[in-house]
CSV table of C-alpha atoms and ligand atoms in Angstrom, one decimal:
chain,number,residue,atom,x,y,z
A,1,MET,CA,26.8,159.4,-14.2
A,2,ALA,CA,23.5,158.2,-12.8
A,3,SER,CA,21.1,160.8,-11.5
A,4,LEU,CA,21.1,161.1,-7.7
A,5,ALA,CA,17.9,160.5,-5.9
A,6,ILE,CA,19.1,160.5,-2.3
A,7,LEU,CA,16.5,158.9,0.0
A,8,PRO,CA,14.9,161.5,2.2
A,9,THR,CA,15.0,160.8,6.0
A,10,GLY,CA,12.7,162.3,8.6
A,11,LYS,CA,14.8,165.5,8.8
A,12,LEU,CA,15.2,166.1,5.0
A,13,PHE,CA,13.0,168.5,3.1
A,14,SER,CA,11.0,169.4,6.2
A,15,LYS,CA,8.2,171.1,4.2
A,16,ASN,CA,7.7,168.6,1.4
A,17,ALA,CA,9.5,165.4,0.9
A,18,ASN,CA,9.3,165.7,-2.9
A,19,ALA,CA,10.4,169.3,-3.1
A,20,LYS,CA,13.6,170.1,-5.0
A,21,LEU,CA,16.2,172.6,-3.8
A,22,LYS,CA,16.3,175.8,-5.7
A,23,LEU,CA,19.9,176.6,-6.6
A,24,ALA,CA,21.4,179.7,-8.2
A,25,ILE,CA,24.9,180.2,-9.6
A,26,ILE,CA,26.9,183.4,-10.1
A,27,GLY,CA,29.7,182.8,-12.6
A,28,VAL,CA,29.6,180.0,-15.1
A,29,GLY,CA,33.1,180.3,-16.5
A,30,GLU,CA,35.5,177.4,-16.5
A,31,ARG,CA,34.8,176.4,-12.9
A,32,GLY,CA,31.1,177.4,-12.5
A,33,SER,CA,30.2,175.4,-15.6
A,34,MET,CA,31.5,172.3,-13.9
A,35,HIS,CA,29.4,173.0,-10.8
A,36,LEU,CA,26.4,173.6,-13.0
A,37,ASP,CA,27.0,170.3,-14.7
A,38,LEU,CA,27.1,168.5,-11.4
A,39,LEU,CA,24.0,170.2,-10.1
A,40,LEU,CA,22.1,169.3,-13.3
A,41,LYS,CA,22.9,165.7,-12.7
A,42,ARG,CA,21.1,165.6,-9.4
A,43,ASP,CA,17.4,164.8,-9.0
A,44,ASP,CA,17.1,166.8,-5.8
A,45,VAL,CA,18.1,170.1,-7.3
A,46,ASP,CA,16.6,172.6,-9.7
A,47,VAL,CA,18.9,175.2,-11.0
A,48,VAL,CA,16.5,178.2,-11.1
A,49,ALA,CA,18.8,181.1,-11.9
A,50,VAL,CA,22.2,181.6,-13.5
A,51,CYS,CA,24.2,184.9,-13.7
A,52,ASP,CA,27.3,185.7,-15.7
A,53,VAL,CA,28.4,188.8,-17.6
A,54,ASP,CA,29.9,186.9,-20.5
A,55,GLY,CA,27.3,186.0,-23.2
A,56,LYS,CA,29.5,183.1,-24.5
A,57,VAL,CA,29.5,181.2,-21.2
A,58,ILE,CA,25.8,181.9,-20.8
A,59,GLU,CA,25.1,180.2,-24.1
A,60,ARG,CA,27.1,177.2,-22.9
A,61,ALA,CA,25.1,177.1,-19.7
A,62,LYS,CA,21.9,177.1,-21.7
A,63,ARG,CA,23.2,174.2,-23.7
A,64,TYR,CA,24.0,172.3,-20.5
A,65,ILE,CA,20.5,172.9,-19.1
A,66,SER,CA,18.8,171.9,-22.4
A,67,LYS,CA,20.8,168.8,-22.6
A,68,SER,CA,19.9,167.8,-19.1
A,69,GLY,CA,16.2,167.9,-20.0
A,70,LYS,CA,15.5,170.1,-16.9
A,71,LYS,CA,13.4,173.3,-16.9
A,72,MET,CA,15.4,176.3,-18.3
A,73,ALA,CA,16.7,178.6,-15.6
A,74,GLN,CA,16.2,182.4,-15.4
A,75,PHE,CA,19.3,184.1,-16.8
A,76,PHE,CA,20.8,187.4,-15.5
A,77,THR,CA,23.5,188.8,-17.8
A,78,ASP,CA,22.9,192.6,-17.9
A,79,GLY,CA,26.1,194.1,-16.4
A,80,SER,CA,28.3,193.5,-13.5
A,81,ASP,CA,25.5,194.1,-11.0
A,82,ALA,CA,23.0,191.7,-12.6
A,83,TRP,CA,23.6,189.2,-9.8
A,84,LYS,CA,21.9,191.6,-7.4
A,85,LYS,CA,18.7,191.4,-9.4
A,86,MET,CA,19.0,187.6,-9.3
A,87,LEU,CA,19.0,187.6,-5.5
A,88,GLU,CA,15.5,189.1,-5.7
A,89,ILE,CA,13.8,186.4,-7.7
A,90,LYS,CA,10.4,185.2,-6.8
A,91,GLY,CA,10.1,181.9,-5.0
A,92,GLY,CA,13.4,182.3,-3.3
A,93,ILE,CA,16.7,180.5,-3.5
A,94,ASP,CA,17.7,177.7,-1.1
A,95,GLY,CA,21.4,177.8,-2.0
A,96,ILE,CA,23.8,179.8,-4.2
A,97,VAL,CA,27.1,178.8,-5.7
A,98,ILE,CA,29.6,181.5,-6.4
A,99,ALA,CA,32.4,180.9,-9.0
A,100,THR,CA,33.5,184.4,-10.0
A,101,PRO,CA,36.9,186.1,-9.7
A,102,TRP,CA,38.3,186.3,-6.2
A,103,GLU,CA,37.7,190.0,-5.9
A,104,CYS,CA,33.9,189.5,-6.3
A,105,HIS,CA,33.4,186.9,-3.7
A,106,LYS,CA,33.1,189.0,-0.5
A,107,GLU,CA,30.4,191.2,-1.8
A,108,MET,CA,28.5,188.4,-3.5
A,109,ILE,CA,28.6,186.2,-0.3
A,110,ILE,CA,27.5,189.0,2.0
A,111,SER,CA,24.7,190.3,-0.3
A,112,SER,CA,23.4,186.7,-0.8
A,113,ILE,CA,23.2,186.2,3.0
A,114,GLU,CA,21.6,189.7,3.5
A,115,SER,CA,19.0,188.7,0.8
A,116,GLY,CA,17.9,185.8,3.0
A,117,ILE,CA,19.8,182.9,1.4
A,118,LYS,CA,20.9,180.6,4.1
A,119,TYR,CA,23.5,178.5,2.2
A,120,VAL,CA,26.3,179.9,0.2
A,121,GLY,CA,28.9,177.7,-1.5
A,122,THR,CA,31.7,179.9,-2.6
A,123,GLU,CA,34.7,179.0,-4.7
A,124,VAL,CA,38.1,179.3,-3.1
A,125,MET,CA,39.2,182.6,-1.5
A,126,LEU,CA,36.7,184.3,0.7
A,127,GLY,CA,38.0,187.8,0.1
A,128,ILE,CA,41.1,189.8,-0.6
A,129,THR,CA,42.0,191.7,2.6
A,130,LEU,CA,42.0,190.4,6.2
A,131,GLN,CA,39.0,192.7,6.9
A,132,ASP,CA,37.1,191.1,4.0
A,133,HIS,CA,37.4,187.8,5.9
A,134,TRP,CA,36.1,189.3,9.2
A,135,ASP,CA,33.2,190.9,7.3
A,136,VAL,CA,32.1,187.6,5.8
A,137,VAL,CA,32.4,185.9,9.2
A,138,LYS,CA,30.4,188.6,11.0
A,139,ALA,CA,27.7,188.7,8.4
A,140,THR,CA,27.4,184.9,8.5
A,141,GLU,CA,27.0,184.9,12.2
A,142,LYS,CA,24.5,187.9,12.2
A,143,TYR,CA,22.2,186.2,9.7
A,144,ASN,CA,22.7,182.6,11.0
A,145,ALA,CA,23.8,181.5,7.6
A,146,HIS,CA,26.1,178.8,6.3
A,147,VAL,CA,29.1,179.7,4.1
A,148,MET,CA,31.0,176.7,2.7
A,149,MET,CA,34.2,177.1,0.7
A,150,LEU,CA,34.0,174.6,-2.1
A,151,GLU,CA,37.5,173.3,-1.3
A,152,ASN,CA,37.5,170.2,-3.4
A,153,VAL,CA,40.9,168.9,-2.6
A,154,CYS,CA,39.7,168.0,0.9
A,155,TYR,CA,37.8,165.2,-0.9
A,156,ARG,CA,40.6,163.9,-3.0
A,157,ARG,CA,40.7,160.1,-2.6
A,158,ASP,CA,44.3,159.8,-1.3
A,159,VAL,CA,43.8,162.8,0.9
A,160,MET,CA,40.7,161.2,2.4
A,161,ALA,CA,42.4,157.8,2.8
A,162,ALA,CA,45.2,159.6,4.7
A,163,LEU,CA,42.6,161.3,6.9
A,164,ASN,CA,41.1,157.9,7.7
A,165,MET,CA,44.6,156.7,8.6
A,166,VAL,CA,45.2,159.8,10.8
A,167,ARG,CA,41.9,159.3,12.6
A,168,GLN,CA,42.7,155.6,13.2
A,169,GLY,CA,46.1,156.6,14.6
A,170,LEU,CA,48.3,154.9,12.1
A,171,PHE,CA,50.7,157.8,11.9
A,172,GLY,CA,50.7,158.3,15.6
A,173,GLU,CA,50.4,161.8,17.1
A,174,MET,CA,50.6,164.5,14.4
A,175,ILE,CA,53.9,166.4,14.3
A,176,HIS,CA,54.5,168.1,11.0
A,177,LEU,CA,52.4,168.7,7.8
A,178,GLN,CA,53.3,170.1,4.4
A,179,GLY,CA,51.2,171.0,1.4
A,180,GLY,CA,50.7,173.8,-1.0
A,181,TYR,CA,49.9,174.8,-4.6
A,182,GLN,CA,52.6,173.6,-6.9
A,183,HIS,CA,51.1,174.0,-10.3
A,184,ASP,CA,52.6,175.6,-13.4
A,185,LEU,CA,50.0,178.2,-14.2
A,186,ARG,CA,51.8,180.0,-16.9
A,187,GLU,CA,49.3,178.8,-19.6
A,188,VAL,CA,46.4,179.7,-17.3
A,189,LYS,CA,47.7,183.2,-16.5
A,190,PHE,CA,48.4,184.0,-20.2
A,191,ASN,CA,46.4,183.1,-23.3
A,192,ASP,CA,45.3,184.5,-26.6
A,193,GLY,CA,42.0,185.9,-25.3
A,194,ILE,CA,40.1,183.0,-26.9
A,195,HIS,CA,41.3,179.8,-25.4
A,196,PRO,CA,41.3,179.5,-21.6
A,197,TYR,CA,44.7,177.9,-21.6
A,198,GLY,CA,47.8,179.1,-23.5
A,199,HIS,CA,48.1,180.0,-27.2
A,200,GLY,CA,49.4,183.4,-26.3
A,201,VAL,CA,50.9,185.7,-23.7
A,202,GLU,CA,48.0,188.2,-23.2
A,203,PHE,CA,46.3,188.9,-19.9
A,204,GLY,CA,44.0,191.6,-18.4
A,205,GLU,CA,41.6,193.1,-21.0
A,206,LYS,CA,43.1,191.0,-23.8
A,207,GLY,CA,43.1,187.7,-21.8
A,208,TYR,CA,40.3,185.2,-21.4
A,209,SER,CA,39.0,183.3,-18.3
A,210,GLU,CA,41.6,183.4,-15.5
A,211,ALA,CA,44.1,185.4,-17.6
A,212,HIS,CA,41.4,188.1,-17.6
A,213,TRP,CA,41.6,188.6,-13.9
A,214,ARG,CA,43.9,186.3,-12.0
A,215,THR,CA,47.1,187.5,-13.5
A,216,GLU,CA,46.6,191.0,-12.1
A,217,HIS,CA,47.0,189.5,-8.6
A,218,SER,CA,50.5,188.3,-9.6
A,219,VAL,CA,51.3,191.9,-10.8
A,220,HIS,CA,50.2,193.6,-7.6
A,221,ARG,CA,50.5,191.1,-4.8
A,222,ASN,CA,53.3,189.0,-3.2
A,223,GLY,CA,52.2,186.2,-0.9
A,224,ASP,CA,50.7,182.7,-0.9
A,225,LEU,CA,47.9,183.6,-3.4
A,226,TYR,CA,46.2,180.2,-3.4
A,227,PRO,CA,46.6,178.4,0.0
A,228,THR,CA,43.4,176.5,0.4
A,229,HIS,CA,44.1,173.3,-1.7
A,230,GLY,CA,47.0,172.6,0.6
A,231,ILE,CA,45.8,173.9,3.9
A,232,GLY,CA,42.2,172.5,3.7
A,233,PRO,CA,43.3,168.9,4.0
A,234,ILE,CA,46.0,169.8,6.5
A,235,ALA,CA,43.4,171.6,8.7
A,236,HIS,CA,41.3,168.4,8.8
A,237,TYR,CA,44.2,166.2,9.7
A,238,ILE,CA,44.9,168.3,12.8
A,239,ASN,CA,41.4,169.6,13.7
A,240,ILE,CA,42.0,173.3,13.1
A,241,ASN,CA,39.1,175.4,14.6
A,242,ARG,CA,38.0,172.2,16.4
A,243,GLY,CA,40.3,171.7,19.3
A,244,ASN,CA,43.3,173.3,17.6
A,245,ARG,CA,44.1,176.5,15.8
A,246,PHE,CA,46.8,178.3,13.8
A,247,LEU,CA,48.8,180.6,16.1
A,248,THR,CA,51.4,182.3,14.0
A,249,LEU,CA,52.5,182.6,10.3
A,250,SER,CA,55.6,183.7,8.6
A,251,SER,CA,56.2,183.9,4.8
A,252,LEU,CA,59.3,184.1,2.6
A,253,SER,CA,59.3,184.9,-1.1
A,254,SER,CA,61.9,184.1,-3.8
A,255,LYS,CA,62.6,186.5,-6.6
A,256,SER,CA,60.2,186.7,-9.6
A,257,ARG,CA,61.4,185.4,-13.0
A,258,GLY,CA,59.0,182.8,-14.3
A,259,LEU,CA,56.1,184.9,-15.6
A,260,HIS,CA,58.4,187.4,-17.3
A,261,ASN,CA,60.5,184.7,-18.9
A,262,HIS,CA,57.3,183.0,-20.2
A,263,ILE,CA,56.2,186.3,-21.9
A,264,VAL,CA,59.6,186.8,-23.5
A,265,LYS,CA,59.7,183.2,-24.7
A,266,GLY,CA,56.2,183.3,-26.2
A,267,GLY,CA,55.9,186.9,-27.3
A,268,GLY,CA,59.4,188.2,-27.7
A,269,GLU,CA,61.3,190.9,-25.7
A,270,ASN,CA,59.4,193.7,-27.4
A,271,HIS,CA,56.0,192.4,-26.4
A,272,PRO,CA,54.3,195.1,-24.2
A,273,ASN,CA,53.8,192.6,-21.4
A,274,ALA,CA,57.5,192.0,-21.3
A,275,LYS,CA,57.7,195.4,-19.5
A,276,VAL,CA,55.3,194.3,-16.7
A,277,ASN,CA,56.9,193.9,-13.3
A,278,PHE,CA,55.4,190.9,-11.5
A,279,LYS,CA,55.4,191.4,-7.7
A,280,LEU,CA,54.6,187.7,-7.0
A,281,GLY,CA,57.7,185.8,-6.1
A,282,ASP,CA,58.1,182.5,-8.0
A,283,VAL,CA,58.1,180.4,-4.9
A,284,VAL,CA,56.5,181.6,-1.7
A,285,THR,CA,57.1,179.5,1.4
A,286,THR,CA,54.9,179.9,4.5
A,287,SER,CA,55.4,178.3,7.9
A,288,ILE,CA,52.5,178.1,10.5
A,289,SER,CA,52.6,177.2,14.1
A,290,CYS,CA,49.6,175.5,15.8
A,291,ALA,CA,48.2,175.6,19.3
A,292,ASN,CA,48.7,171.8,19.7
A,293,GLY,CA,52.3,172.0,18.7
A,294,GLU,CA,52.3,170.9,15.1
A,295,SER,CA,54.4,172.7,12.4
A,296,ILE,CA,53.1,173.4,8.9
A,297,LEU,CA,55.0,174.3,5.7
A,298,LEU,CA,53.0,175.6,2.7
A,299,GLN,CA,54.4,176.4,-0.7
A,300,HIS,CA,52.9,178.5,-3.5
A,301,ASP,CA,54.8,177.7,-6.7
A,302,THR,CA,52.9,178.6,-9.9
A,303,SER,CA,55.2,180.5,-12.2
A,304,LEU,CA,58.0,178.0,-13.1
A,305,PRO,CA,58.1,174.8,-15.2
A,306,ARG,CA,57.2,171.9,-13.0
A,307,PRO,CA,54.8,168.9,-12.9
A,308,TYR,CA,51.7,169.4,-10.7
A,309,SER,CA,51.9,168.3,-7.1
A,310,LEU,CA,50.3,169.6,-4.0
A,311,GLY,CA,53.2,168.2,-2.1
A,312,PHE,CA,51.4,166.7,0.9
A,313,ARG,CA,53.4,165.4,3.8
A,314,VAL,CA,51.6,164.1,6.8
A,315,GLN,CA,54.0,163.1,9.5
A,316,GLY,CA,53.4,161.8,13.0
A,317,THR,CA,55.2,159.9,15.8
A,318,GLU,CA,54.8,156.6,14.0
A,319,GLY,CA,55.4,157.4,10.3
A,320,LEU,CA,54.4,159.5,7.4
A,321,TRP,CA,52.8,159.8,3.9
A,322,MET,CA,54.5,161.8,1.2
A,323,ASP,CA,52.6,162.7,-1.8
A,324,VAL,CA,55.5,163.5,-4.1
A,325,ASN,CA,57.1,160.0,-4.0
A,326,ASN,CA,53.7,158.4,-3.4
A,327,GLY,CA,55.1,156.6,-0.3
A,328,VAL,CA,53.9,155.6,3.1
A,329,TYR,CA,56.3,154.6,5.9
A,330,LEU,CA,54.9,153.3,9.2
A,331,GLN,CA,57.4,152.1,11.8
A,332,GLY,CA,57.0,148.3,12.3
A,333,LYS,CA,54.1,148.1,9.8
A,334,THR,CA,55.4,148.8,6.3
A,335,ALA,CA,57.3,146.0,4.6
A,336,LYS,CA,60.9,147.0,5.2
A,337,ASP,CA,62.7,149.0,7.8
A,338,GLU,CA,63.4,152.6,6.6
A,339,GLU,CA,61.9,152.0,3.1
A,340,TRP,CA,58.8,153.3,1.6
A,341,ASP,CA,55.7,151.2,0.8
A,342,ASP,CA,53.7,152.3,-2.3
A,343,ALA,CA,51.0,154.5,-0.8
A,344,LYS,CA,48.4,152.6,-2.8
A,345,ILE,CA,48.7,149.5,-0.6
A,346,TRP,CA,47.6,151.6,2.4
A,347,PHE,CA,45.2,153.9,0.7
A,348,ASP,CA,43.3,150.9,-0.8
A,349,LYS,CA,43.1,149.4,2.6
A,350,TYR,CA,42.0,152.6,4.3
A,351,ASP,CA,39.8,154.0,1.5
A,352,HIS,CA,37.5,156.6,3.2
A,353,PRO,CA,33.9,155.4,3.7
A,354,LEU,CA,32.7,158.3,1.5
A,355,TRP,CA,34.7,157.1,-1.5
A,356,ALA,CA,33.8,153.5,-0.8
A,357,ARG,CA,30.1,154.4,-1.0
A,358,TRP,CA,30.0,157.0,-3.7
A,359,SER,CA,32.8,156.2,-6.1
A,360,LYS,CA,30.4,155.2,-8.9
A,361,GLU,CA,28.7,158.6,-8.7
A,362,THR,CA,32.0,160.4,-9.1
A,363,THR,CA,32.4,159.1,-12.6
A,364,GLY,CA,32.7,162.1,-15.0
A,365,ALA,CA,33.0,164.6,-12.1
A,366,GLY,CA,36.0,167.0,-12.4
A,367,HIS,CA,39.4,166.7,-10.8
A,368,GLY,CA,39.4,162.9,-10.6
A,369,GLY,CA,35.9,162.7,-9.1
A,370,MET,CA,36.5,164.9,-6.0
A,371,ASP,CA,34.3,167.7,-7.3
A,372,PHE,CA,31.3,165.4,-6.9
A,373,PHE,CA,31.8,165.3,-3.1
A,374,VAL,CA,32.1,169.0,-2.5
A,375,ILE,CA,28.7,169.7,-4.3
A,376,HIS,CA,27.2,166.6,-2.7
A,377,SER,CA,28.2,167.9,0.8
A,378,PHE,CA,26.8,171.3,0.1
A,379,ILE,CA,23.5,170.0,-1.2
A,380,GLU,CA,23.0,167.4,1.5
A,381,SER,CA,23.6,170.0,4.2
A,382,ILE,CA,20.9,172.2,2.7
A,383,LYS,CA,18.5,169.3,2.6
A,384,ARG,CA,19.1,168.4,6.2
A,385,ASN,CA,19.1,172.0,7.3
A,386,VAL,CA,22.3,171.5,9.1
A,387,PRO,CA,25.7,173.3,9.1
A,388,THR,CA,28.0,172.5,6.2
A,389,PRO,CA,30.9,170.2,7.1
A,390,MET,CA,33.3,173.0,6.3
A,391,ASP,CA,32.0,176.3,7.6
A,392,VAL,CA,32.7,180.0,7.5
A,393,TYR,CA,35.4,179.7,10.2
A,394,ASP,CA,37.3,177.1,8.1
A,395,ALA,CA,36.8,179.2,5.0
A,396,ALA,CA,38.1,182.4,6.7
A,397,THR,CA,41.0,180.7,8.4
A,398,TRP,CA,42.3,179.0,5.2
A,399,SER,CA,41.8,181.9,2.9
A,400,ALA,CA,43.2,184.5,5.3
A,401,ILE,CA,46.6,182.9,4.8
A,402,THR,CA,46.9,185.1,1.7
A,403,PRO,CA,46.6,188.6,3.2
A,404,LEU,CA,48.6,187.4,6.3
A,405,SER,CA,51.4,186.1,4.1
A,406,GLU,CA,51.4,189.3,2.1
A,407,GLN,CA,51.8,191.2,5.3
A,408,SER,CA,54.6,189.0,6.6
A,409,ILE,CA,56.6,189.4,3.3
A,410,GLU,CA,56.0,193.2,3.3
A,411,LEU,CA,57.4,193.4,6.8
A,412,GLY,CA,60.5,191.4,6.0
A,413,ASN,CA,59.2,187.9,6.8
A,414,GLU,CA,57.9,189.0,10.1
A,415,THR,CA,56.0,186.4,12.2
A,416,ILE,CA,52.3,187.5,12.3
A,417,ASP,CA,49.8,186.4,14.9
A,418,PHE,CA,47.0,184.4,13.3
A,419,PRO,CA,43.5,185.8,14.0
A,420,ASP,CA,41.0,183.5,15.7
A,421,PHE,CA,37.9,183.8,13.6
A,422,THR,CA,36.0,181.5,16.0
A,423,GLY,CA,36.4,184.0,18.9
A,424,GLY,CA,37.6,181.2,21.2
A,425,LYS,CA,35.0,178.7,20.1
A,426,TRP,CA,37.8,176.5,18.6
A,427,MET,CA,38.4,175.2,22.1
A,428,TYR,CA,35.0,173.6,22.3
A,429,ARG,CA,34.1,172.8,18.7
A,430,LYS,CA,34.3,169.1,17.6
A,431,PRO,CA,35.4,167.7,14.3
A,432,VAL,CA,32.5,167.2,11.9
A,433,PHE,CA,34.1,166.7,8.5
A,434,ALA,CA,33.5,163.3,6.8
A,435,LEU,CA,32.8,161.4,9.9
A,436,THR,CA,30.4,159.0,8.1
A,437,ASP,CA,29.8,157.8,4.5
A,438,GLU,CA,26.8,160.1,4.0
A,439,TYR,CA,28.2,163.4,2.7
B,501,LIG,N1,38.5,174.4,-6.8
B,501,LIG,C1,39.1,174.3,-7.9
B,501,LIG,O1,39.6,173.2,-8.3
B,501,LIG,C2,39.1,175.5,-8.9
B,501,LIG,C3,39.5,175.3,-10.2
B,501,LIG,C4,39.4,176.5,-11.0
B,501,LIG,C5,38.9,177.7,-10.5
B,501,LIG,N2,38.6,177.8,-9.2
B,501,LIG,C6,38.0,179.0,-8.6
B,501,LIG,O2,36.8,179.3,-9.2
B,501,LIG,C7,36.6,180.7,-9.4
B,501,LIG,C8,36.3,181.1,-10.8
B,501,LIG,O3,37.4,180.6,-11.6
B,501,LIG,P1,37.3,180.2,-13.1
B,501,LIG,O4,38.5,179.4,-13.5
B,501,LIG,O5,36.0,179.7,-13.4
B,501,LIG,O6,37.4,181.7,-13.8
B,501,LIG,P2,36.7,182.2,-15.1
B,501,LIG,O7,37.3,183.5,-15.4
B,501,LIG,O8,36.7,181.1,-16.2
B,501,LIG,O9,35.2,182.3,-14.7
B,501,LIG,C9,34.7,183.4,-13.9
B,501,LIG,C10,33.4,183.8,-14.4
B,501,LIG,O10,32.8,184.9,-13.6
B,501,LIG,C11,32.2,185.8,-14.5
B,501,LIG,N3,32.0,187.1,-13.8
B,501,LIG,C12,33.0,188.0,-13.5
B,501,LIG,N4,32.4,189.1,-12.9
B,501,LIG,C13,31.1,188.8,-12.8
B,501,LIG,C14,30.0,189.5,-12.3
B,501,LIG,N5,30.1,190.7,-11.7
B,501,LIG,N6,28.8,189.0,-12.3
B,501,LIG,C15,28.6,187.7,-12.9
B,501,LIG,N7,29.6,187.0,-13.4
B,501,LIG,C16,30.8,187.5,-13.4
B,501,LIG,C17,33.1,185.8,-15.7
B,501,LIG,O11,32.4,186.3,-16.8
B,501,LIG,C18,33.5,184.4,-15.8
B,501,LIG,O12,32.6,183.7,-16.7
B,501,LIG,C19,37.8,181.3,-8.7
B,501,LIG,O13,37.6,181.5,-7.4
B,501,LIG,C20,38.9,180.2,-8.9
B,501,LIG,O14,39.9,180.3,-8.0
B,501,LIG,C21,38.6,176.7,-8.4
């Protein structure tokens, strides 16, 4: 991918037009190393500090930086609190990227803000409990900071083309939306302690990467543990927190079989992990009602054999897009009555301006190129000293689905009121996400 030297406008880099942003990263595991790689490809960024507790991934990060030809960063590796030292580095940090286990995010986000960092890009999930989400929102407001969840699926090419079509009214008035996280994670949640994916049925202390920490959430929690890839795009389609909001939520869980069966299949009935009881139901279904009358269905389905699909359905008064059959139907516009058009016909025509402009730069970026945009948006917002296009209210609203769904299931699928993290501001806020081809 070519280096990016985005042209400064009057508002950019207010102090010095040639200055580069000073970026830091906490967590350079499987995900953080991808962010590091993207940051190193940019001419407008210096990665000045990197923190991780794992020496192996630190060595990989050093190799990435050496290969980029950029100045070596300062490294912080000494224990699980080393990141706190990093926040004190001389010369300051313009923005920080956090890609650590979910349970670390809240403290790392809030401490970063308290240390004076104005821009925090956090990987998905803002916290664990509902209170964690409120704490992050309140700290962000208090310090006038910007917290962006690095929700990359919002930038997926088909998702953005569908957004373009929604905004141009092709589907009519929005009525019903579906999405979720339908991804067989059995080889992510269990491995041999060496490879990040598969080769064994270990987790926890004996697991590596996400098997080291993520699987514990499936042991102890039952809810939609990963809602943001589905709900982020849906929230943009119907302007959540910007003229609309989630009102209520209710979740339903199936029984749990998939993770146990996977252990028995790979490690035998006598493997110690075969005794573990997984609280997480194999399929968790969540329904959400909205102030403007739309209904939403989300599914979390990560423990059973299945092909990957986020299962989007975007349905309005004039037609719909369905992800799983890759079909678009628009009354009076698609080729035949009551038959699907291949979605490609429509998505090529309504390619989002961001993709039309930047698709060359996405080459080599993860997840089909969409990872480029999420980092690009974060960096361009810092340069312009403006709010990020997805802000702390979006992050809290999407991520809070997890504790709310846990609560609903615990209470026998009770319908829970959805908190309004904007404190009523949703009524006046205007959509800002991807309105132009800039970032
Ligand atoms: N958006 C996406 O497509 C996507 C994809 C994968 C992961 N993720 C998210 O990225 C985050 C990280 O996931 P991952 O797959 O990289 O996991 P990982 O386990 O591979 O990486 C996490 C890293 O954090 C480090 N770490 C843990 N505690 C730390 C501490 N106290 N201080 C410093 N470093 C610490 C670990 O050593 C590890 O290297 C999670 O939030 C995950 O949900 C997002």
